[in-house]
Amino acid sequence: MKVERKDGEPTAAFKGASWAALLIGASAYLIGLFNAAMELNEKGYYFAILIFGLYSSVSLQKAVRDKEEGIPVTNIYYGISWLALLIAILLMGIGLYNAGSIVLSEKGFYGMAFVLSVFAAITVQKNIRDTQKARGMD
């Protein structure tokens, strides 16, 4: 049974690619973290930054989208959403810059897996929102 795509709804291929990017990015990051020769507190730091970055990016995407659609968003929430994402990115950069026990190629790996995961989380959230809007579920 084929489900017809509604006008404005992302294609199944785009939805799948977005989910795949999120799963690949987050899984690679976490597998790399699990196998890393770091102290447990360092692993916790990088894990917390990933979770913080994913949450703040989804929160910002929702706030931006709500504002664009005329749904009330307080300026404080909008500002905090931007600030939270910027802090997550900044903490990741500072952590990688100061990590003396991590070789440069591993730093690049964590940075790219983080960026891929954050971007994919934004895209997945957008796809969910677009699908709900197209199907009249919002």
mmCIF file with all atom_site columns, C-alpha atoms in Angstrom:
data_model
loop_
_atom_site.group_PDB
_atom_site.id
_atom_site.type_symbol
_atom_site.label_atom_id
_atom_site.label_alt_id
_atom_site.label_comp_id
_atom_site.label_asym_id
_atom_site.label_entity_id
_atom_site.label_seq_id
_atom_site.pdbx_PDB_ins_code
_atom_site.Cartn_x
_atom_site.Cartn_y
_atom_site.Cartn_z
_atom_site.occupancy
_atom_site.B_iso_or_equiv
_atom_site.pdbx_formal_charge
_atom_site.auth_seq_id
_atom_site.auth_comp_id
_atom_site.auth_asym_id
_atom_site.auth_atom_id
_atom_site.pdbx_PDB_model_num
ATOM 1   C CA . MET A 1 1   ? 0.000  0.000  0.000  1.00 0.00 ? 1   MET A CA 1
ATOM 2   C CA . LYS A 1 2   ? 1.532  3.282  -1.111 1.00 0.00 ? 2   LYS A CA 1
ATOM 3   C CA . VAL A 1 3   ? 1.067  6.328  1.107  1.00 0.00 ? 3   VAL A CA 1
ATOM 4   C CA . GLU A 1 4   ? 0.657  9.421  -1.023 1.00 0.00 ? 4   GLU A CA 1
ATOM 5   C CA . ARG A 1 5   ? 2.997  12.272 -0.208 1.00 0.00 ? 5   ARG A CA 1
ATOM 6   C CA . LYS A 1 6   ? 1.193  15.478 0.682  1.00 0.00 ? 6   LYS A CA 1
ATOM 7   C CA . ASP A 1 7   ? 2.153  18.858 -0.763 1.00 0.00 ? 7   ASP A CA 1
ATOM 8   C CA . GLY A 1 8   ? 5.001  20.327 1.303  1.00 0.00 ? 8   GLY A CA 1
ATOM 9   C CA . GLU A 1 9   ? 5.952  17.007 2.864  1.00 0.00 ? 9   GLU A CA 1
ATOM 10  C CA . PRO A 1 10  ? 9.589  15.928 2.505  1.00 0.00 ? 10  PRO A CA 1
ATOM 11  C CA . THR A 1 11  ? 10.227 12.865 0.363  1.00 0.00 ? 11  THR A CA 1
ATOM 12  C CA . ALA A 1 12  ? 10.813 9.499  1.998  1.00 0.00 ? 12  ALA A CA 1
ATOM 13  C CA . ALA A 1 13  ? 14.363 9.534  0.616  1.00 0.00 ? 13  ALA A CA 1
ATOM 14  C CA . PHE A 1 14  ? 15.131 12.863 2.292  1.00 0.00 ? 14  PHE A CA 1
ATOM 15  C CA . LYS A 1 15  ? 13.604 11.725 5.573  1.00 0.00 ? 15  LYS A CA 1
ATOM 16  C CA . GLY A 1 16  ? 15.601 8.497  5.422  1.00 0.00 ? 16  GLY A CA 1
ATOM 17  C CA . ALA A 1 17  ? 18.828 10.303 4.572  1.00 0.00 ? 17  ALA A CA 1
ATOM 18  C CA . SER A 1 18  ? 18.300 12.690 7.490  1.00 0.00 ? 18  SER A CA 1
ATOM 19  C CA . TRP A 1 19  ? 17.677 9.866  9.960  1.00 0.00 ? 19  TRP A CA 1
ATOM 20  C CA . ALA A 1 20  ? 20.649 7.938  8.563  1.00 0.00 ? 20  ALA A CA 1
ATOM 21  C CA . ALA A 1 21  ? 22.920 10.976 8.967  1.00 0.00 ? 21  ALA A CA 1
ATOM 22  C CA . LEU A 1 22  ? 21.770 11.422 12.571 1.00 0.00 ? 22  LEU A CA 1
ATOM 23  C CA . LEU A 1 23  ? 22.232 7.759  13.426 1.00 0.00 ? 23  LEU A CA 1
ATOM 24  C CA . ILE A 1 24  ? 25.596 7.497  11.657 1.00 0.00 ? 24  ILE A CA 1
ATOM 25  C CA . GLY A 1 25  ? 26.948 10.726 13.162 1.00 0.00 ? 25  GLY A CA 1
ATOM 26  C CA . ALA A 1 26  ? 25.806 10.031 16.718 1.00 0.00 ? 26  ALA A CA 1
ATOM 27  C CA . SER A 1 27  ? 26.763 6.347  16.563 1.00 0.00 ? 27  SER A CA 1
ATOM 28  C CA . ALA A 1 28  ? 30.224 7.075  15.186 1.00 0.00 ? 28  ALA A CA 1
ATOM 29  C CA . TYR A 1 29  ? 30.767 9.727  17.853 1.00 0.00 ? 29  TYR A CA 1
ATOM 30  C CA . LEU A 1 30  ? 29.629 7.391  20.645 1.00 0.00 ? 30  LEU A CA 1
ATOM 31  C CA . ILE A 1 31  ? 31.555 4.379  19.356 1.00 0.00 ? 31  ILE A CA 1
ATOM 32  C CA . GLY A 1 32  ? 34.669 6.540  19.048 1.00 0.00 ? 32  GLY A CA 1
ATOM 33  C CA . LEU A 1 33  ? 34.101 7.818  22.564 1.00 0.00 ? 33  LEU A CA 1
ATOM 34  C CA . PHE A 1 34  ? 33.602 4.294  23.926 1.00 0.00 ? 34  PHE A CA 1
ATOM 35  C CA . ASN A 1 35  ? 36.853 3.095  22.336 1.00 0.00 ? 35  ASN A CA 1
ATOM 36  C CA . ALA A 1 36  ? 38.876 6.205  23.198 1.00 0.00 ? 36  ALA A CA 1
ATOM 37  C CA . ALA A 1 37  ? 41.792 6.028  25.588 1.00 0.00 ? 37  ALA A CA 1
ATOM 38  C CA . MET A 1 38  ? 40.440 8.818  27.796 1.00 0.00 ? 38  MET A CA 1
ATOM 39  C CA . GLU A 1 39  ? 39.577 9.126  31.434 1.00 0.00 ? 39  GLU A CA 1
ATOM 40  C CA . LEU A 1 40  ? 35.929 8.501  32.252 1.00 0.00 ? 40  LEU A CA 1
ATOM 41  C CA . ASN A 1 41  ? 35.391 12.158 33.162 1.00 0.00 ? 41  ASN A CA 1
ATOM 42  C CA . GLU A 1 42  ? 36.631 13.216 29.698 1.00 0.00 ? 42  GLU A CA 1
ATOM 43  C CA . LYS A 1 43  ? 34.268 10.758 28.048 1.00 0.00 ? 43  LYS A CA 1
ATOM 44  C CA . GLY A 1 44  ? 31.450 12.169 30.176 1.00 0.00 ? 44  GLY A CA 1
ATOM 45  C CA . TYR A 1 45  ? 32.333 15.698 29.082 1.00 0.00 ? 45  TYR A CA 1
ATOM 46  C CA . TYR A 1 46  ? 32.187 14.824 25.388 1.00 0.00 ? 46  TYR A CA 1
ATOM 47  C CA . PHE A 1 47  ? 29.001 12.784 25.860 1.00 0.00 ? 47  PHE A CA 1
ATOM 48  C CA . ALA A 1 48  ? 27.303 15.672 27.676 1.00 0.00 ? 48  ALA A CA 1
ATOM 49  C CA . ILE A 1 49  ? 28.333 18.100 24.927 1.00 0.00 ? 49  ILE A CA 1
ATOM 50  C CA . LEU A 1 50  ? 26.820 15.823 22.267 1.00 0.00 ? 50  LEU A CA 1
ATOM 51  C CA . ILE A 1 51  ? 23.515 15.563 24.130 1.00 0.00 ? 51  ILE A CA 1
ATOM 52  C CA . PHE A 1 52  ? 23.518 19.317 24.868 1.00 0.00 ? 52  PHE A CA 1
ATOM 53  C CA . GLY A 1 53  ? 24.279 20.107 21.225 1.00 0.00 ? 53  GLY A CA 1
ATOM 54  C CA . LEU A 1 54  ? 21.526 17.826 19.904 1.00 0.00 ? 54  LEU A CA 1
ATOM 55  C CA . TYR A 1 55  ? 18.931 19.183 22.311 1.00 0.00 ? 55  TYR A CA 1
ATOM 56  C CA . SER A 1 56  ? 19.849 22.827 21.788 1.00 0.00 ? 56  SER A CA 1
ATOM 57  C CA . SER A 1 57  ? 19.835 22.478 17.997 1.00 0.00 ? 57  SER A CA 1
ATOM 58  C CA . VAL A 1 58  ? 16.353 20.936 17.990 1.00 0.00 ? 58  VAL A CA 1
ATOM 59  C CA . SER A 1 59  ? 15.131 23.586 20.421 1.00 0.00 ? 59  SER A CA 1
ATOM 60  C CA . LEU A 1 60  ? 16.538 26.373 18.248 1.00 0.00 ? 60  LEU A CA 1
ATOM 61  C CA . GLN A 1 61  ? 15.032 24.886 15.091 1.00 0.00 ? 61  GLN A CA 1
ATOM 62  C CA . LYS A 1 62  ? 11.631 24.780 16.765 1.00 0.00 ? 62  LYS A CA 1
ATOM 63  C CA . ALA A 1 63  ? 11.918 28.344 18.051 1.00 0.00 ? 63  ALA A CA 1
ATOM 64  C CA . VAL A 1 64  ? 12.992 29.686 14.645 1.00 0.00 ? 64  VAL A CA 1
ATOM 65  C CA . ARG A 1 65  ? 10.206 27.787 12.895 1.00 0.00 ? 65  ARG A CA 1
ATOM 66  C CA . ASP A 1 66  ? 7.587  28.910 15.420 1.00 0.00 ? 66  ASP A CA 1
ATOM 67  C CA . LYS A 1 67  ? 8.610  32.556 14.965 1.00 0.00 ? 67  LYS A CA 1
ATOM 68  C CA . GLU A 1 68  ? 8.472  32.180 11.193 1.00 0.00 ? 68  GLU A CA 1
ATOM 69  C CA . GLU A 1 69  ? 4.966  30.694 11.369 1.00 0.00 ? 69  GLU A CA 1
ATOM 70  C CA . GLY A 1 70  ? 3.688  33.404 13.702 1.00 0.00 ? 70  GLY A CA 1
ATOM 71  C CA . ILE A 1 71  ? 3.520  31.142 16.759 1.00 0.00 ? 71  ILE A CA 1
ATOM 72  C CA . PRO A 1 72  ? 4.440  33.193 19.829 1.00 0.00 ? 72  PRO A CA 1
ATOM 73  C CA . VAL A 1 73  ? 8.004  32.646 21.056 1.00 0.00 ? 73  VAL A CA 1
ATOM 74  C CA . THR A 1 74  ? 9.376  34.788 23.838 1.00 0.00 ? 74  THR A CA 1
ATOM 75  C CA . ASN A 1 75  ? 12.562 36.678 23.076 1.00 0.00 ? 75  ASN A CA 1
ATOM 76  C CA . ILE A 1 76  ? 14.218 35.152 26.138 1.00 0.00 ? 76  ILE A CA 1
ATOM 77  C CA . TYR A 1 77  ? 13.555 31.591 24.921 1.00 0.00 ? 77  TYR A CA 1
ATOM 78  C CA . TYR A 1 78  ? 14.673 32.464 21.412 1.00 0.00 ? 78  TYR A CA 1
ATOM 79  C CA . GLY A 1 79  ? 17.862 34.047 22.754 1.00 0.00 ? 79  GLY A CA 1
ATOM 80  C CA . ILE A 1 80  ? 18.574 31.174 25.138 1.00 0.00 ? 80  ILE A CA 1
ATOM 81  C CA . SER A 1 81  ? 18.116 28.685 22.290 1.00 0.00 ? 81  SER A CA 1
ATOM 82  C CA . TRP A 1 82  ? 20.733 30.492 20.206 1.00 0.00 ? 82  TRP A CA 1
ATOM 83  C CA . LEU A 1 83  ? 23.032 30.881 23.197 1.00 0.00 ? 83  LEU A CA 1
ATOM 84  C CA . ALA A 1 84  ? 22.741 27.187 24.154 1.00 0.00 ? 84  ALA A CA 1
ATOM 85  C CA . LEU A 1 85  ? 23.726 26.015 20.672 1.00 0.00 ? 85  LEU A CA 1
ATOM 86  C CA . LEU A 1 86  ? 26.622 28.466 20.487 1.00 0.00 ? 86  LEU A CA 1
ATOM 87  C CA . ILE A 1 87  ? 27.831 27.352 23.925 1.00 0.00 ? 87  ILE A CA 1
ATOM 88  C CA . ALA A 1 88  ? 27.636 23.671 22.914 1.00 0.00 ? 88  ALA A CA 1
ATOM 89  C CA . ILE A 1 89  ? 29.716 24.360 19.798 1.00 0.00 ? 89  ILE A CA 1
ATOM 90  C CA . LEU A 1 90  ? 32.147 26.525 21.755 1.00 0.00 ? 90  LEU A CA 1
ATOM 91  C CA . LEU A 1 91  ? 32.560 23.891 24.492 1.00 0.00 ? 91  LEU A CA 1
ATOM 92  C CA . MET A 1 92  ? 33.224 21.255 21.857 1.00 0.00 ? 92  MET A CA 1
ATOM 93  C CA . GLY A 1 93  ? 35.856 23.430 20.215 1.00 0.00 ? 93  GLY A CA 1
ATOM 94  C CA . ILE A 1 94  ? 37.523 24.348 23.503 1.00 0.00 ? 94  ILE A CA 1
ATOM 95  C CA . GLY A 1 95  ? 37.474 20.730 24.664 1.00 0.00 ? 95  GLY A CA 1
ATOM 96  C CA . LEU A 1 96  ? 39.081 19.485 21.471 1.00 0.00 ? 96  LEU A CA 1
ATOM 97  C CA . TYR A 1 97  ? 41.615 22.305 21.390 1.00 0.00 ? 97  TYR A CA 1
ATOM 98  C CA . ASN A 1 98  ? 42.743 21.594 24.963 1.00 0.00 ? 98  ASN A CA 1
ATOM 99  C CA . ALA A 1 99  ? 42.686 17.788 24.685 1.00 0.00 ? 99  ALA A CA 1
ATOM 100 C CA . GLY A 1 100 ? 46.345 16.886 24.810 1.00 0.00 ? 100 GLY A CA 1
ATOM 101 C CA . SER A 1 101 ? 45.700 13.140 24.872 1.00 0.00 ? 101 SER A CA 1
ATOM 102 C CA . ILE A 1 102 ? 43.832 13.142 21.540 1.00 0.00 ? 102 ILE A CA 1
ATOM 103 C CA . VAL A 1 103 ? 45.720 13.118 18.243 1.00 0.00 ? 103 VAL A CA 1
ATOM 104 C CA . LEU A 1 104 ? 44.748 15.676 15.616 1.00 0.00 ? 104 LEU A CA 1
ATOM 105 C CA . SER A 1 105 ? 42.970 13.165 13.363 1.00 0.00 ? 105 SER A CA 1
ATOM 106 C CA . GLU A 1 106 ? 40.826 12.012 16.293 1.00 0.00 ? 106 GLU A CA 1
ATOM 107 C CA . LYS A 1 107 ? 39.968 15.620 17.113 1.00 0.00 ? 107 LYS A CA 1
ATOM 108 C CA . GLY A 1 108 ? 38.812 16.074 13.517 1.00 0.00 ? 108 GLY A CA 1
ATOM 109 C CA . PHE A 1 109 ? 36.744 12.903 13.756 1.00 0.00 ? 109 PHE A CA 1
ATOM 110 C CA . TYR A 1 110 ? 34.928 14.093 16.901 1.00 0.00 ? 110 TYR A CA 1
ATOM 111 C CA . GLY A 1 111 ? 34.394 17.546 15.448 1.00 0.00 ? 111 GLY A CA 1
ATOM 112 C CA . MET A 1 112 ? 32.933 16.235 12.196 1.00 0.00 ? 112 MET A CA 1
ATOM 113 C CA . ALA A 1 113 ? 30.756 13.603 13.914 1.00 0.00 ? 113 ALA A CA 1
ATOM 114 C CA . PHE A 1 114 ? 29.451 16.334 16.237 1.00 0.00 ? 114 PHE A CA 1
ATOM 115 C CA . VAL A 1 115 ? 28.647 18.725 13.385 1.00 0.00 ? 115 VAL A CA 1
ATOM 116 C CA . LEU A 1 116 ? 26.992 15.943 11.357 1.00 0.00 ? 116 LEU A CA 1
ATOM 117 C CA . SER A 1 117 ? 24.862 14.925 14.340 1.00 0.00 ? 117 SER A CA 1
ATOM 118 C CA . VAL A 1 118 ? 23.774 18.482 15.150 1.00 0.00 ? 118 VAL A CA 1
ATOM 119 C CA . PHE A 1 119 ? 22.910 19.288 11.531 1.00 0.00 ? 119 PHE A CA 1
ATOM 120 C CA . ALA A 1 120 ? 21.060 16.000 11.125 1.00 0.00 ? 120 ALA A CA 1
ATOM 121 C CA . ALA A 1 121 ? 19.071 16.606 14.325 1.00 0.00 ? 121 ALA A CA 1
ATOM 122 C CA . ILE A 1 122 ? 17.925 19.955 12.919 1.00 0.00 ? 122 ILE A CA 1
ATOM 123 C CA . THR A 1 123 ? 16.966 18.302 9.630  1.00 0.00 ? 123 THR A CA 1
ATOM 124 C CA . VAL A 1 124 ? 15.090 15.441 11.297 1.00 0.00 ? 124 VAL A CA 1
ATOM 125 C CA . GLN A 1 125 ? 13.146 17.938 13.432 1.00 0.00 ? 125 GLN A CA 1
ATOM 126 C CA . LYS A 1 126 ? 12.332 19.996 10.328 1.00 0.00 ? 126 LYS A CA 1
ATOM 127 C CA . ASN A 1 127 ? 11.159 16.890 8.458  1.00 0.00 ? 127 ASN A CA 1
ATOM 128 C CA . ILE A 1 128 ? 8.913  15.854 11.325 1.00 0.00 ? 128 ILE A CA 1
ATOM 129 C CA . ARG A 1 129 ? 7.446  19.339 11.515 1.00 0.00 ? 129 ARG A CA 1
ATOM 130 C CA . ASP A 1 130 ? 6.952  19.562 7.729  1.00 0.00 ? 130 ASP A CA 1
ATOM 131 C CA . THR A 1 131 ? 5.285  16.140 7.631  1.00 0.00 ? 131 THR A CA 1
ATOM 132 C CA . GLN A 1 132 ? 2.918  17.016 10.476 1.00 0.00 ? 132 GLN A CA 1
ATOM 133 C CA . LYS A 1 133 ? 2.020  20.323 8.834  1.00 0.00 ? 133 LYS A CA 1
ATOM 134 C CA . ALA A 1 134 ? 1.461  18.717 5.416  1.00 0.00 ? 134 ALA A CA 1
ATOM 135 C CA . ARG A 1 135 ? -0.763 16.048 6.928  1.00 0.00 ? 135 ARG A CA 1
ATOM 136 C CA . GLY A 1 136 ? -2.701 18.532 9.082  1.00 0.00 ? 136 GLY A CA 1
ATOM 137 C CA . MET A 1 137 ? -1.521 17.052 12.380 1.00 0.00 ? 137 MET A CA 1
ATOM 138 C CA . ASP A 1 138 ? -0.222 20.248 14.011 1.00 0.00 ? 138 ASP A CA 1
#
